[in-house]
mmCIF file of C-alpha atoms in Angstrom:
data_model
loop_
_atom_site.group_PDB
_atom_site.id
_atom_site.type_symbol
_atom_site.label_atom_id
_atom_site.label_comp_id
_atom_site.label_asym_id
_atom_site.label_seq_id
_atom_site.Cartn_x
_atom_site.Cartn_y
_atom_site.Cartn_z
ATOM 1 C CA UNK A 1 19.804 90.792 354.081
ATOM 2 C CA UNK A 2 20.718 94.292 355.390
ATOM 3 C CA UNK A 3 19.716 96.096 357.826
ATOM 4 C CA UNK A 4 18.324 98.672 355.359
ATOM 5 C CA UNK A 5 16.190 95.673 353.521
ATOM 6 C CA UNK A 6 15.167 94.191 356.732
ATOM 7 C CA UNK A 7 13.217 97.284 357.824
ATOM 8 C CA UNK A 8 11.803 97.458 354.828
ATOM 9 C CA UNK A 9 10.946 94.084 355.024
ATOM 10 C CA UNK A 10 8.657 95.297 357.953
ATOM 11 C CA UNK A 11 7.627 98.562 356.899
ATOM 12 C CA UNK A 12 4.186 98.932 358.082
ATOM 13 C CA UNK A 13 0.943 101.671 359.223
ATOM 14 C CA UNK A 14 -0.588 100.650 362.342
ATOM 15 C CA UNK A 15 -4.658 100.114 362.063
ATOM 16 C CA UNK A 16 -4.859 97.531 358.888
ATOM 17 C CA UNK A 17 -8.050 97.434 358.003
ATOM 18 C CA UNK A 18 -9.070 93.801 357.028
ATOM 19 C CA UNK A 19 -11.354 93.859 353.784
ATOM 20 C CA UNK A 20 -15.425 93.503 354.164
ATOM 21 C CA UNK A 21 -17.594 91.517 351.532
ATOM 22 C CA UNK A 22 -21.227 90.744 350.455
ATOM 23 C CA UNK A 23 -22.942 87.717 351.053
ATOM 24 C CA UNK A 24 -20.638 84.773 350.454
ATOM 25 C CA UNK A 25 -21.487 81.908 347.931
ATOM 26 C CA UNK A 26 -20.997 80.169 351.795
ATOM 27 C CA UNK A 27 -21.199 81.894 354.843
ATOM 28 C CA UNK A 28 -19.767 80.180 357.686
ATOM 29 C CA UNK A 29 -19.703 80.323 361.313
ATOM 30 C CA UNK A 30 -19.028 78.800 364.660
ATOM 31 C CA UNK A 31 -21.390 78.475 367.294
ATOM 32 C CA UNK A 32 -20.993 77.279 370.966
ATOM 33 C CA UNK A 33 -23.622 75.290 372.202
ATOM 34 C CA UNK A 34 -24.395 72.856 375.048
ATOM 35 C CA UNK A 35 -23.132 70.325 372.903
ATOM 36 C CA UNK A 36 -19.965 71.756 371.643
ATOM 37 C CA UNK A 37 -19.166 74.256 368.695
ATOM 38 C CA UNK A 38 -20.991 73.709 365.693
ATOM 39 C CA UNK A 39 -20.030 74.693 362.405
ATOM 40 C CA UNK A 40 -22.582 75.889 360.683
ATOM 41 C CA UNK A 41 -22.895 76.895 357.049
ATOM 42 C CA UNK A 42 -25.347 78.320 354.313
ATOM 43 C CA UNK A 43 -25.459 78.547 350.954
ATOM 44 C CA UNK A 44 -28.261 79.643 348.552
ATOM 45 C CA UNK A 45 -30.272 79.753 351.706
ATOM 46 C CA UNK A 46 -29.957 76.503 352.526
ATOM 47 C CA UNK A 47 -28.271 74.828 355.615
ATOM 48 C CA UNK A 48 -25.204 72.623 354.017
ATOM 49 C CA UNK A 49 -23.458 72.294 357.666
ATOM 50 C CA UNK A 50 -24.214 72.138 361.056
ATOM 51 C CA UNK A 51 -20.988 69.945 362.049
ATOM 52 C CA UNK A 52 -18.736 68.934 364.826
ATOM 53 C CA UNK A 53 -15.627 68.659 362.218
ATOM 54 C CA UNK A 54 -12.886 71.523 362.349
ATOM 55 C CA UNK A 55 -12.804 74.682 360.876
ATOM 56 C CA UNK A 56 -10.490 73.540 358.065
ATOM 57 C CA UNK A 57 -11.521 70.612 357.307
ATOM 58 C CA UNK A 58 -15.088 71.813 356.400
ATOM 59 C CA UNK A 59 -14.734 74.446 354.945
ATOM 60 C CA UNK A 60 -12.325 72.601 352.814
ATOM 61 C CA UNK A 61 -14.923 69.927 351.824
ATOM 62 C CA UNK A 62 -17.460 73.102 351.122
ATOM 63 C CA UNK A 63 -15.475 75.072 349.229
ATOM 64 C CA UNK A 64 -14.842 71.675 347.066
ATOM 65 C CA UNK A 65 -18.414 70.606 347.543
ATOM 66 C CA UNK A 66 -20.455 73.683 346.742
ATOM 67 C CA UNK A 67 -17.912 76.926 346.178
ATOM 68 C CA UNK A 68 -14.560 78.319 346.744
ATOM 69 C CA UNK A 69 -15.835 81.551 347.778
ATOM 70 C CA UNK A 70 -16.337 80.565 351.348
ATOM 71 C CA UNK A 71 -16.494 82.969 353.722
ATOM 72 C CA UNK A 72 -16.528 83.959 357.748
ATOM 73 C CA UNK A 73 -19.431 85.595 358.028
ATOM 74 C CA UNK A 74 -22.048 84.851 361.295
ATOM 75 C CA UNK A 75 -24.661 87.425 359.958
ATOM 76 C CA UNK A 76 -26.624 84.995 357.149
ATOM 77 C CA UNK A 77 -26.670 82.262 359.421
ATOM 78 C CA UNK A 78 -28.551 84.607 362.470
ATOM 79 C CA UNK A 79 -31.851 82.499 361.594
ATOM 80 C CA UNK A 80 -29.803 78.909 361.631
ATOM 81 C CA UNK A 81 -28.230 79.975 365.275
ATOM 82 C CA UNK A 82 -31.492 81.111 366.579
ATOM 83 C CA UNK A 83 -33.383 78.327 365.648
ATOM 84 C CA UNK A 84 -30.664 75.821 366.979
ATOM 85 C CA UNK A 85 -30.443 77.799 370.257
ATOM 86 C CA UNK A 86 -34.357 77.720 370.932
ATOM 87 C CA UNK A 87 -34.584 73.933 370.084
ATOM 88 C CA UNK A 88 -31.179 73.383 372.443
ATOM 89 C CA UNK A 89 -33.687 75.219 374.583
ATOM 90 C CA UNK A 90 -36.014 73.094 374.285
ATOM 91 C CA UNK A 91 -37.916 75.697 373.322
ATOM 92 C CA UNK A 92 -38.423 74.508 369.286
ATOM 93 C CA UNK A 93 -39.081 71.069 368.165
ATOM 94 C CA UNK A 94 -39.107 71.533 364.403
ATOM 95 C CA UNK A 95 -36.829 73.421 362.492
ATOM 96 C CA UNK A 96 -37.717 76.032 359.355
ATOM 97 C CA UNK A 97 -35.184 75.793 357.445
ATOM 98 C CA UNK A 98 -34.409 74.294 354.265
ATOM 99 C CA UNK A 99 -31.782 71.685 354.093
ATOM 100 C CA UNK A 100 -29.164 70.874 350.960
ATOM 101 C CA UNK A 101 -26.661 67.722 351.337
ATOM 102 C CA UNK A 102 -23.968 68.965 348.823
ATOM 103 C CA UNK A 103 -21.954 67.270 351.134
ATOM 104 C CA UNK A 104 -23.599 63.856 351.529
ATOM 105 C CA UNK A 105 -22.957 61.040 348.803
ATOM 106 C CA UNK A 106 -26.383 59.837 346.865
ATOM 107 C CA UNK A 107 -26.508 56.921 349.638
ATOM 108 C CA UNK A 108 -26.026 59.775 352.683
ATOM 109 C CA UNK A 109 -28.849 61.494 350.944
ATOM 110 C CA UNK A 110 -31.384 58.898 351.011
ATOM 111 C CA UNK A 111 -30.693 57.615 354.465
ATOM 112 C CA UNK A 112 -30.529 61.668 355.938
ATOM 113 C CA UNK A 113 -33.529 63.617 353.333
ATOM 114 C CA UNK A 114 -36.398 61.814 354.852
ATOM 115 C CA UNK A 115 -35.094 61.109 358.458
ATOM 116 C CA UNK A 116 -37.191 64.253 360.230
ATOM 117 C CA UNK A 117 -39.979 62.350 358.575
ATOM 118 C CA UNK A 118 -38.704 58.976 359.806
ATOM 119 C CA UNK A 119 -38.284 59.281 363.531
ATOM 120 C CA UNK A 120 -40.001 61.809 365.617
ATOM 121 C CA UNK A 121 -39.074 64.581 368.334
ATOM 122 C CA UNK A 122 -38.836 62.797 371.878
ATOM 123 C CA UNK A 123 -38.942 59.274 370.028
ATOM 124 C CA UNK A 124 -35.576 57.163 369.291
ATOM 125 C CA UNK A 125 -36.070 54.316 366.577
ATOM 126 C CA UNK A 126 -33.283 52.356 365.179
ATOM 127 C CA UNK A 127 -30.770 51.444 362.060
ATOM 128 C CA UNK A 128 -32.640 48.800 361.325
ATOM 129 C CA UNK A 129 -36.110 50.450 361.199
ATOM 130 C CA UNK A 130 -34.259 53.517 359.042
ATOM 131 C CA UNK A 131 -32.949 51.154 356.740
ATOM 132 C CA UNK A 132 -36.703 49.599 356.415
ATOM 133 C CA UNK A 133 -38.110 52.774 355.434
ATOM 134 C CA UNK A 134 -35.787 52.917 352.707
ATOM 135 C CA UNK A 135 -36.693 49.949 351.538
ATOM 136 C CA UNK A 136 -32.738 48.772 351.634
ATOM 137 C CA UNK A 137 -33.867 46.457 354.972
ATOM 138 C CA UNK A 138 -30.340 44.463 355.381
ATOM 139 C CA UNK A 139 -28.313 48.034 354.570
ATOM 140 C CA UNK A 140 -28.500 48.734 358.509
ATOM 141 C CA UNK A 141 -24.525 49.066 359.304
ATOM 142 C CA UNK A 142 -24.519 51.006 356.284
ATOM 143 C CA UNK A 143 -27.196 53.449 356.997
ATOM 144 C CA UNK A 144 -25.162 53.979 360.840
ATOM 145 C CA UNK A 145 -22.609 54.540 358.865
ATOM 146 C CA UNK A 146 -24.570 57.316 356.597
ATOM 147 C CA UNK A 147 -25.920 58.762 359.735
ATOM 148 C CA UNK A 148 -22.318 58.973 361.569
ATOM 149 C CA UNK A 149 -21.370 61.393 358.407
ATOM 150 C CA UNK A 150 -24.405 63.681 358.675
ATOM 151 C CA UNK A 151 -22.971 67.402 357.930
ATOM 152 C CA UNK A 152 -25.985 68.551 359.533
ATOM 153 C CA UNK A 153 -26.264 67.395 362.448
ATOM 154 C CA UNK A 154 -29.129 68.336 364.908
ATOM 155 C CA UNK A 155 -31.221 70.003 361.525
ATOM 156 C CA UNK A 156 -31.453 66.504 360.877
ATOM 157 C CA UNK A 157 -31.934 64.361 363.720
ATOM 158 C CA UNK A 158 -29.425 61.342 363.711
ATOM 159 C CA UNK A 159 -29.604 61.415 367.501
ATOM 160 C CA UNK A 160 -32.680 60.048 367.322
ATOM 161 C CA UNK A 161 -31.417 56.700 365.957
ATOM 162 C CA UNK A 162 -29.817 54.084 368.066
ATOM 163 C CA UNK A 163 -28.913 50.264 368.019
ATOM 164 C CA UNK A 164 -31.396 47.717 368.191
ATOM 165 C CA UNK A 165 -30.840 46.840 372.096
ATOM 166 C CA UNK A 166 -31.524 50.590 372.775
ATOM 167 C CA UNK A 167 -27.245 51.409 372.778
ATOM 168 C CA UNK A 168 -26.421 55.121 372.239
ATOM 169 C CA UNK A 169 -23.696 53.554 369.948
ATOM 170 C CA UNK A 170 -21.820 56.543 368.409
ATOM 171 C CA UNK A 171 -22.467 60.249 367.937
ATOM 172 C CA UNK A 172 -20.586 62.693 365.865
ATOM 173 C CA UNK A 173 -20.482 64.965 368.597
ATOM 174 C CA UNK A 174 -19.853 62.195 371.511
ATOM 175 C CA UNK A 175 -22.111 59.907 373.276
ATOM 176 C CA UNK A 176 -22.359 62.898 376.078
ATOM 177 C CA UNK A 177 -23.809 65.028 373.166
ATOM 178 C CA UNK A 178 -26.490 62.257 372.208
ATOM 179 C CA UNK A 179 -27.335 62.187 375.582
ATOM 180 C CA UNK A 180 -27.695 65.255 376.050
ATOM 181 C CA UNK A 181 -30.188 65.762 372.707
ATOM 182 C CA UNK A 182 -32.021 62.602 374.048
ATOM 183 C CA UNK A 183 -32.699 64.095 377.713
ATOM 184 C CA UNK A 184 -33.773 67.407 375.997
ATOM 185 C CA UNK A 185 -36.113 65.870 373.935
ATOM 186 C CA UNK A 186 -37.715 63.434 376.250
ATOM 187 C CA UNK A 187 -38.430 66.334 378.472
ATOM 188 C CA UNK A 188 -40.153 68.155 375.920
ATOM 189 C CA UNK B 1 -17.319 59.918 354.518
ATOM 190 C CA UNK B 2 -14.217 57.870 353.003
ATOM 191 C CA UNK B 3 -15.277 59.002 349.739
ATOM 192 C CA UNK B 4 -15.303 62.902 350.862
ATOM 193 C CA UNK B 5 -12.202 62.568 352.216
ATOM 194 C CA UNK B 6 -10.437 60.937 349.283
ATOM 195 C CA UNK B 7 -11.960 64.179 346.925
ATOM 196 C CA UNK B 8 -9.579 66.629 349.151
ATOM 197 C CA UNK B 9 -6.981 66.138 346.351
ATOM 198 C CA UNK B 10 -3.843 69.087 346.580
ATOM 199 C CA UNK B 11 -4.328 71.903 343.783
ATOM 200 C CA UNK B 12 -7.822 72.011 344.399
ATOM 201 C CA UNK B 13 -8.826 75.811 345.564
ATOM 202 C CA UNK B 14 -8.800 76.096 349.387
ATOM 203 C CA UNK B 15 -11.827 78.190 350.786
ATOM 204 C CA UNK B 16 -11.624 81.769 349.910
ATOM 205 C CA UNK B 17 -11.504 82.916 353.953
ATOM 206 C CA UNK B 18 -8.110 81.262 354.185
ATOM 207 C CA UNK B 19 -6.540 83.259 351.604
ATOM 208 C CA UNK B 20 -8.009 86.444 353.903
ATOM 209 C CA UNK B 21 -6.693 85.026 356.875
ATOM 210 C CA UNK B 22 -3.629 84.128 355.394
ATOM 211 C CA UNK B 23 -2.774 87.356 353.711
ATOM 212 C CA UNK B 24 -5.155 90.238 354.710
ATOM 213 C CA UNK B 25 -2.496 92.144 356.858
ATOM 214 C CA UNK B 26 -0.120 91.893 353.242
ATOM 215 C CA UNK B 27 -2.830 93.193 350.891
ATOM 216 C CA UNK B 28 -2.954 96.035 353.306
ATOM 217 C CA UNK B 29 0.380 96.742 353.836
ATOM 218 C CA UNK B 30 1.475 96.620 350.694
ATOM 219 C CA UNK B 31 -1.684 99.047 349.374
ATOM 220 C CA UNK B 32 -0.834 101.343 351.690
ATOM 221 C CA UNK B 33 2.960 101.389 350.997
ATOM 222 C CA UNK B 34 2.471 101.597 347.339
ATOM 223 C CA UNK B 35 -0.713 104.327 347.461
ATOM 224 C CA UNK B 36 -0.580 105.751 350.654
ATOM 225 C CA UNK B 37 -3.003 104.974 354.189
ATOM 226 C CA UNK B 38 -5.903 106.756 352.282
ATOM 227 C CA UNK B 39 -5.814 105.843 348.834
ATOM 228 C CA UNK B 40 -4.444 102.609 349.868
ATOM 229 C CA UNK B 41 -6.820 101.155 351.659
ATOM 230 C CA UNK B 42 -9.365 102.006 349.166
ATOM 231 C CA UNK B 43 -7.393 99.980 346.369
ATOM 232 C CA UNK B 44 -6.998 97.073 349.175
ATOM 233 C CA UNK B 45 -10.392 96.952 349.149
ATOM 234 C CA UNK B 46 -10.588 96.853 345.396
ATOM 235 C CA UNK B 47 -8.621 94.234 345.491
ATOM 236 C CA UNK B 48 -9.794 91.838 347.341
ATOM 237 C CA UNK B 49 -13.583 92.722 345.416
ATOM 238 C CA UNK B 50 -11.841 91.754 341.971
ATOM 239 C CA UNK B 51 -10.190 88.687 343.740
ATOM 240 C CA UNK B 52 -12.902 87.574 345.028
ATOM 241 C CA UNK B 53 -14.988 87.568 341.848
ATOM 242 C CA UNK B 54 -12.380 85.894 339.526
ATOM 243 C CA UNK B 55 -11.372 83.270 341.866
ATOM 244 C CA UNK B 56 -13.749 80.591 340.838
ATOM 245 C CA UNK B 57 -12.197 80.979 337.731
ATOM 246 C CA UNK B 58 -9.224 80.176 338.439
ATOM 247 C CA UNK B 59 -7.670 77.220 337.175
ATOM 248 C CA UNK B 60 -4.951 76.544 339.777
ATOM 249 C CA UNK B 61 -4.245 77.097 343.719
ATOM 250 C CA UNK B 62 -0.854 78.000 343.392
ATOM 251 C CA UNK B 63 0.912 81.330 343.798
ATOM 252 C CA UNK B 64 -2.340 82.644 345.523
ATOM 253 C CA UNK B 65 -0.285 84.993 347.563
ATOM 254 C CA UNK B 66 1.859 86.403 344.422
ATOM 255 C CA UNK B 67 -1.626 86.477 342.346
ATOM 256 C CA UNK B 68 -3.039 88.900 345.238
ATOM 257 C CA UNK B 69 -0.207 91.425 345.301
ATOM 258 C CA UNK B 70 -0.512 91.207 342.173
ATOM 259 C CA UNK B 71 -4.037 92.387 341.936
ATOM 260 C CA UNK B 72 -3.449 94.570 344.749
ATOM 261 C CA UNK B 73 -0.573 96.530 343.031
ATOM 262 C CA UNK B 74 -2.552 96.670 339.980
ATOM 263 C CA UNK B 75 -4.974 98.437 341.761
ATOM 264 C CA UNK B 76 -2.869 100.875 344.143
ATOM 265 C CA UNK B 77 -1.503 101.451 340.904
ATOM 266 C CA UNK B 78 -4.568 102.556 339.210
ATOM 267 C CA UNK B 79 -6.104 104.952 342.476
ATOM 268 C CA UNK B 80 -2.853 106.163 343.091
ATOM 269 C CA UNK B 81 -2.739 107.386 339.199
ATOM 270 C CA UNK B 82 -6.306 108.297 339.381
ATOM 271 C CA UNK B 83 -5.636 111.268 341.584
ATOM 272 C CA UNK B 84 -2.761 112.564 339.238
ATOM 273 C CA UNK B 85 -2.005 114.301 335.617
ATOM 274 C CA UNK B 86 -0.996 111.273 333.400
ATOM 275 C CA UNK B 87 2.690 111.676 332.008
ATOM 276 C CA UNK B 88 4.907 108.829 330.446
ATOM 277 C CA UNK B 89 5.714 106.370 333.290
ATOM 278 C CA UNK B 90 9.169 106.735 333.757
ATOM 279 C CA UNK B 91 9.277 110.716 333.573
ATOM 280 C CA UNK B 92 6.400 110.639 336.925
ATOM 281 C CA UNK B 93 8.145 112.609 339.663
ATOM 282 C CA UNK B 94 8.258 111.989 342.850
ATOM 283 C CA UNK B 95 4.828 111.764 344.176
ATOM 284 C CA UNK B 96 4.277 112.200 347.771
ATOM 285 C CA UNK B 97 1.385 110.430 349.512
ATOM 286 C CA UNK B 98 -0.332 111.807 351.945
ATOM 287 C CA UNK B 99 -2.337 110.795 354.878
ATOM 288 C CA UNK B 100 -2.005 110.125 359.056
ATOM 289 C CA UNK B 101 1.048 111.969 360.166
ATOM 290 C CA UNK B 102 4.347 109.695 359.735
ATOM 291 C CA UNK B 103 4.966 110.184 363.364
ATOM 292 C CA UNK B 104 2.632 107.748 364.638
ATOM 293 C CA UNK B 105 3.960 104.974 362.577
ATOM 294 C CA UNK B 106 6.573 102.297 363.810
ATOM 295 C CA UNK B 107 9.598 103.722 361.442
ATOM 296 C CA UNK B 108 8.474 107.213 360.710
ATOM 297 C CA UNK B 109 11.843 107.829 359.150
ATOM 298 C CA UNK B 110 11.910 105.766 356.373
ATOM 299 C CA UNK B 111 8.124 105.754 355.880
ATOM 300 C CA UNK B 112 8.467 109.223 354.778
ATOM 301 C CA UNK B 113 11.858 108.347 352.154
ATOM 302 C CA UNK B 114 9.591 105.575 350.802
ATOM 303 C CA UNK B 115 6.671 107.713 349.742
ATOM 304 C CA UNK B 116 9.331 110.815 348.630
ATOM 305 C CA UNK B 117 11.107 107.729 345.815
ATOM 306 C CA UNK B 118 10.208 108.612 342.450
ATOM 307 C CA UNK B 119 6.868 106.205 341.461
ATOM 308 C CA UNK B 120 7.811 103.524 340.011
ATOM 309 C CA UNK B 121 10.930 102.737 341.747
ATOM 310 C CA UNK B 122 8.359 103.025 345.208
ATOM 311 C CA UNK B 123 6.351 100.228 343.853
ATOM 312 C CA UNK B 124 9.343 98.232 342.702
ATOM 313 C CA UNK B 125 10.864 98.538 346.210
ATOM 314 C CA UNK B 126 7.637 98.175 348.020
ATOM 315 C CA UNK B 127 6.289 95.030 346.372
ATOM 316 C CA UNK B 128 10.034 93.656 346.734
ATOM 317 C CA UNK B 129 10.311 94.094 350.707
ATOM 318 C CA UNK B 130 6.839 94.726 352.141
ATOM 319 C CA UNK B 131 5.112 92.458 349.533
ATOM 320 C CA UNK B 132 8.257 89.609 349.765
ATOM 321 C CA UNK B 133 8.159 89.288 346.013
ATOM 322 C CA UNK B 134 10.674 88.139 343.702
ATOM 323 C CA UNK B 135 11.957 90.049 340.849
ATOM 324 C CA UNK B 136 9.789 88.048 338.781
ATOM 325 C CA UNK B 137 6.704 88.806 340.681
ATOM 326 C CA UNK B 138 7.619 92.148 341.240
ATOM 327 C CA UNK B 139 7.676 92.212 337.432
ATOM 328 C CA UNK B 140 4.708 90.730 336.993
ATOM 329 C CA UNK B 141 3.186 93.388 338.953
ATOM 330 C CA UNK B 142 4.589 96.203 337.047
ATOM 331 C CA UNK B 143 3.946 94.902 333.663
ATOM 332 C CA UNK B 144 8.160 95.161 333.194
ATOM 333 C CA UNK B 145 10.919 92.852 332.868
ATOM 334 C CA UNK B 146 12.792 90.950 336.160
ATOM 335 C CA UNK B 147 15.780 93.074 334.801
ATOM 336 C CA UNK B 148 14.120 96.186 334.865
ATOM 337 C CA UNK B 149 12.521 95.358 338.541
ATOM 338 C CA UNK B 150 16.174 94.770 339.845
ATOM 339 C CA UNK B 151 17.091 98.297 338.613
ATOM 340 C CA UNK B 152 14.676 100.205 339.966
ATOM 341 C CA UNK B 153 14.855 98.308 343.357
ATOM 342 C CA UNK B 154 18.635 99.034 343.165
ATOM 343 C CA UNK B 155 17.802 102.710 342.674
ATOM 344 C CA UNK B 156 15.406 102.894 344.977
ATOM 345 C CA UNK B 157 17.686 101.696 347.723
ATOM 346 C CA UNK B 158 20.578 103.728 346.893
ATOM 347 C CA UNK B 159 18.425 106.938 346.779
ATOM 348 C CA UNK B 160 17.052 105.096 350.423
ATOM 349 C CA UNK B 161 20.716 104.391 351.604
ATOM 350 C CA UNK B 162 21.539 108.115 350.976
ATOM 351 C CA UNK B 163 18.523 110.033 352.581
ATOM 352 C CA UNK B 164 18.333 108.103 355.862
ATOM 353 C CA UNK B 165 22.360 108.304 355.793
ATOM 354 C CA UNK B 166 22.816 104.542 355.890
ATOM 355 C CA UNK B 167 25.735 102.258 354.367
ATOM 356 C CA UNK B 168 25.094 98.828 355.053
ATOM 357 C CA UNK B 169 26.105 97.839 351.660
#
C-alpha cells in the first residue's frame, strides 16, 4: 500500500456522531448492584432478562430468542432498575412487572412462571417442595437444574429455593449473592 | 440451558447493537467522506434507520459490514444529489462539500483534494480506502461494474497524486 492509499485509508472528521434509534424490539442494559451487574432486558414490555451471563452471550441468545434488533438502550428499562434497586433496598418485596421466558425451555417455564406464587418473600422452601407443586414430585434435580438457568433472576425468586438439608447449593450469581438476597429478605 | 446453548448455531444474525459497535465510527466516516460533515451525517443516520428496519429480513449474517456501506453510500449518495441540479452521472462536476473548516481535521490537505474529485470518482475512492471495500463492493455500491470501480479509483488517485504533489507510485 502507498503512502498516498494509506492516508486515505485513515481519512477521517473528528466528532463522529454515533447513530440514535427508537425503542428497540429489545432494549438492553447493565446494571450494578450489590450483587453484581445484571443484565437486564425488555421486550414488548416485558422483562425477558435480568441475568448474571455476559454481555454477548445474552444478547446473543435474545436476539435468537425473541429479535435481532437488540439494542443498548438503559432508558425502557428505568422502571425494571428502579424496582430492582428498591427491593435490593429492601425497600420492595413484590415486583410490578410483567415477566416473558422467551428464553426458558417449556420445562424452565413451568418450574420458573409460578415460583413468586410458590415460595414467599423472607421464606426459603426447597427443590423438592417446587417440584411437588408441579405435580412432577421425583423431577427435583431437574427443577435445580431449571432454576440454575433462570434469565430472570431476582424478578423471579430462585434464591428462595435451597436443598433439602437447608444448603445454599448453587446460585447463578454465587453463593455470596444468595446470601446476600437471603439476609435482605429475612430482615424485611 | 444445554439446549440454549446448542441453538447459538454460526449464520444466525448476531444482535443488532454489535453491528453498531462494530461499525458505527465506519458508517460515519465514510458518510461524511462521500457527502460531506453536514449532509453526511444526516445520510449516516439514514442509514442506519433503513438498516435497522430491513435487518430482520435478512436471510444471512454475512457481509454485514459490506451490506452497511452499502446502504450508507446509497444514501450519501441520494442527500448529497438531493441538494444539486440532476445531470447524467458521469458529466457531474466537481462538487465541493462544504461544512467545518478543513483546518481542524487530522489531514486537512487531502481532505480538501478528496471533496474537490469529480463525484463519482470521490465515492469510488472513498468507499475503496475509508470504507476498506473491494472493487466488488465498491461496485456494488455504485450500481457499476468492478472494472469500472478500478478506473475511477485509478483516476481519482492520479488526479490525488498530482494536487497534493505526491509520487509514491
Amino acid at each position: 500500500m502507498t503512502d498516498l492509499e494509506s492516508r486515505l485509508n485513515r481519512l477521517t472528521t473528528p466528532d463522529l456522531k454515533p447513530p440514535t434509534f427508537p425503542d428497540a424490539d429489545v432494549a438492553y442494559t447493565l446494571h450494578d448492584t450489590p450483587i453484581g451487574t445484571l443484565l437486564l432486558a425488555i421486550a414488548g414490555g416485558r422483562v425477558v432478562a435480568s441475568s448474571f451471563g455476559d454481555e454477548e452471550t445474552m444478547t446473543t441468545r435474545l436476539a435468537r430468542a425473541v429479535s435481532p434488533r437488540v439494542l443498548r438502550q438503559p432508558r425502557p428499562l428505568d422502571d425494571v432498575r428502579r424496582q430492582l434497586d428498591e427491593y435490593l433496598a429492601g425497600s420492595r418485596h413484590t415486583f410490578d412487572l410483567e415477566v416473558d421466558l422467551a428464553l426458558a425451555t417449556p420445562f424452565q417455564r413451568l418450574v420458573l412462571n409460578d415460583l413468586p406464587d410458590h415460595t414467599r418473600y423472607g421464606a426459603t422452601t426447597t427443590y423438592g417442595t417446587v417440584a411437588s407443586d408441579i405435580d412432577k414430585p421425583k423431577a427435583a434435580r431437574a427443577v435445580g437444574t431449571a432454576l440454575g438457568a433462570n434469565p430472570v433472576c431476582v424478578v423471579l425468586p430462585c434464591h428462595r429455593v435451597v436443598g433439602a438439608n437447608g444448603a445454599l447449593t448453587g446460585y447463578a450469581g454465587g453463593l455470596e449473592a444468595k446470601r446476600f438476597l437471603l439476609n435482605l429478605e429475612a430482615k424485611g | 440451558m444445554t439446549r440454549e446453548k446448542a441453538q447459538l448455531k454460526p449464520g444466525v444474525l448476531p444482535p443488532f447493537q454489535a453491528l453498531i459497535d462494530a461499525h458505527w465510527r465506519d458508517v460515519a466516516r465514510l458518510a461524511r467522506a462521500m457527502a460531506g460533515p453536514v449532509d453526511g451525517d444526516d445520510a449516516a443516520q439514514r442509514a442506519w434507520e433503513k438498516a435497522y428496519a430491513a435487518y430482520p429480513k435478512l436471510t444471512s449474517a454475512k457481509n454485514l459490514r459490506s451490506w452497511l456501506l452499502t446502504i450508507t453510500a446509497r444514501c450519501a449518495t441520494d442527500v448529497h444529489r438531493a441538494r444539486k441540479p440532476q445531470r447524467p452521472l458521469d458529466e457531474a462536476p466537481p462538487v465541493a462539500v462544504e461544512g467545518p473548516e478543513a483546518t481542524d481535521f487530522p489531514d486537512p490537505e487531502l481532505w480538501r483534494a478528496v471533496n474537490q474529485l469529480p463525484e463519482r470518482q470521490r465515492f469510488a475512492v472513498t468507499l475503496k480506502y475509508v470504507g476498506d471495500l473491494d472493487h466488488h463492493g465498491v461496485a456494488a455500491a455504485l450500481d457499476t461494474t468492478p472494472a469500472a470501480s478500478r478506473r475511477l479509483v485509478s483516476d481519482a488517485l492520479a488526479t490525488l497524486r498530482s494536487k497534493l504533489g505526491v509520487d509514491d507510485d
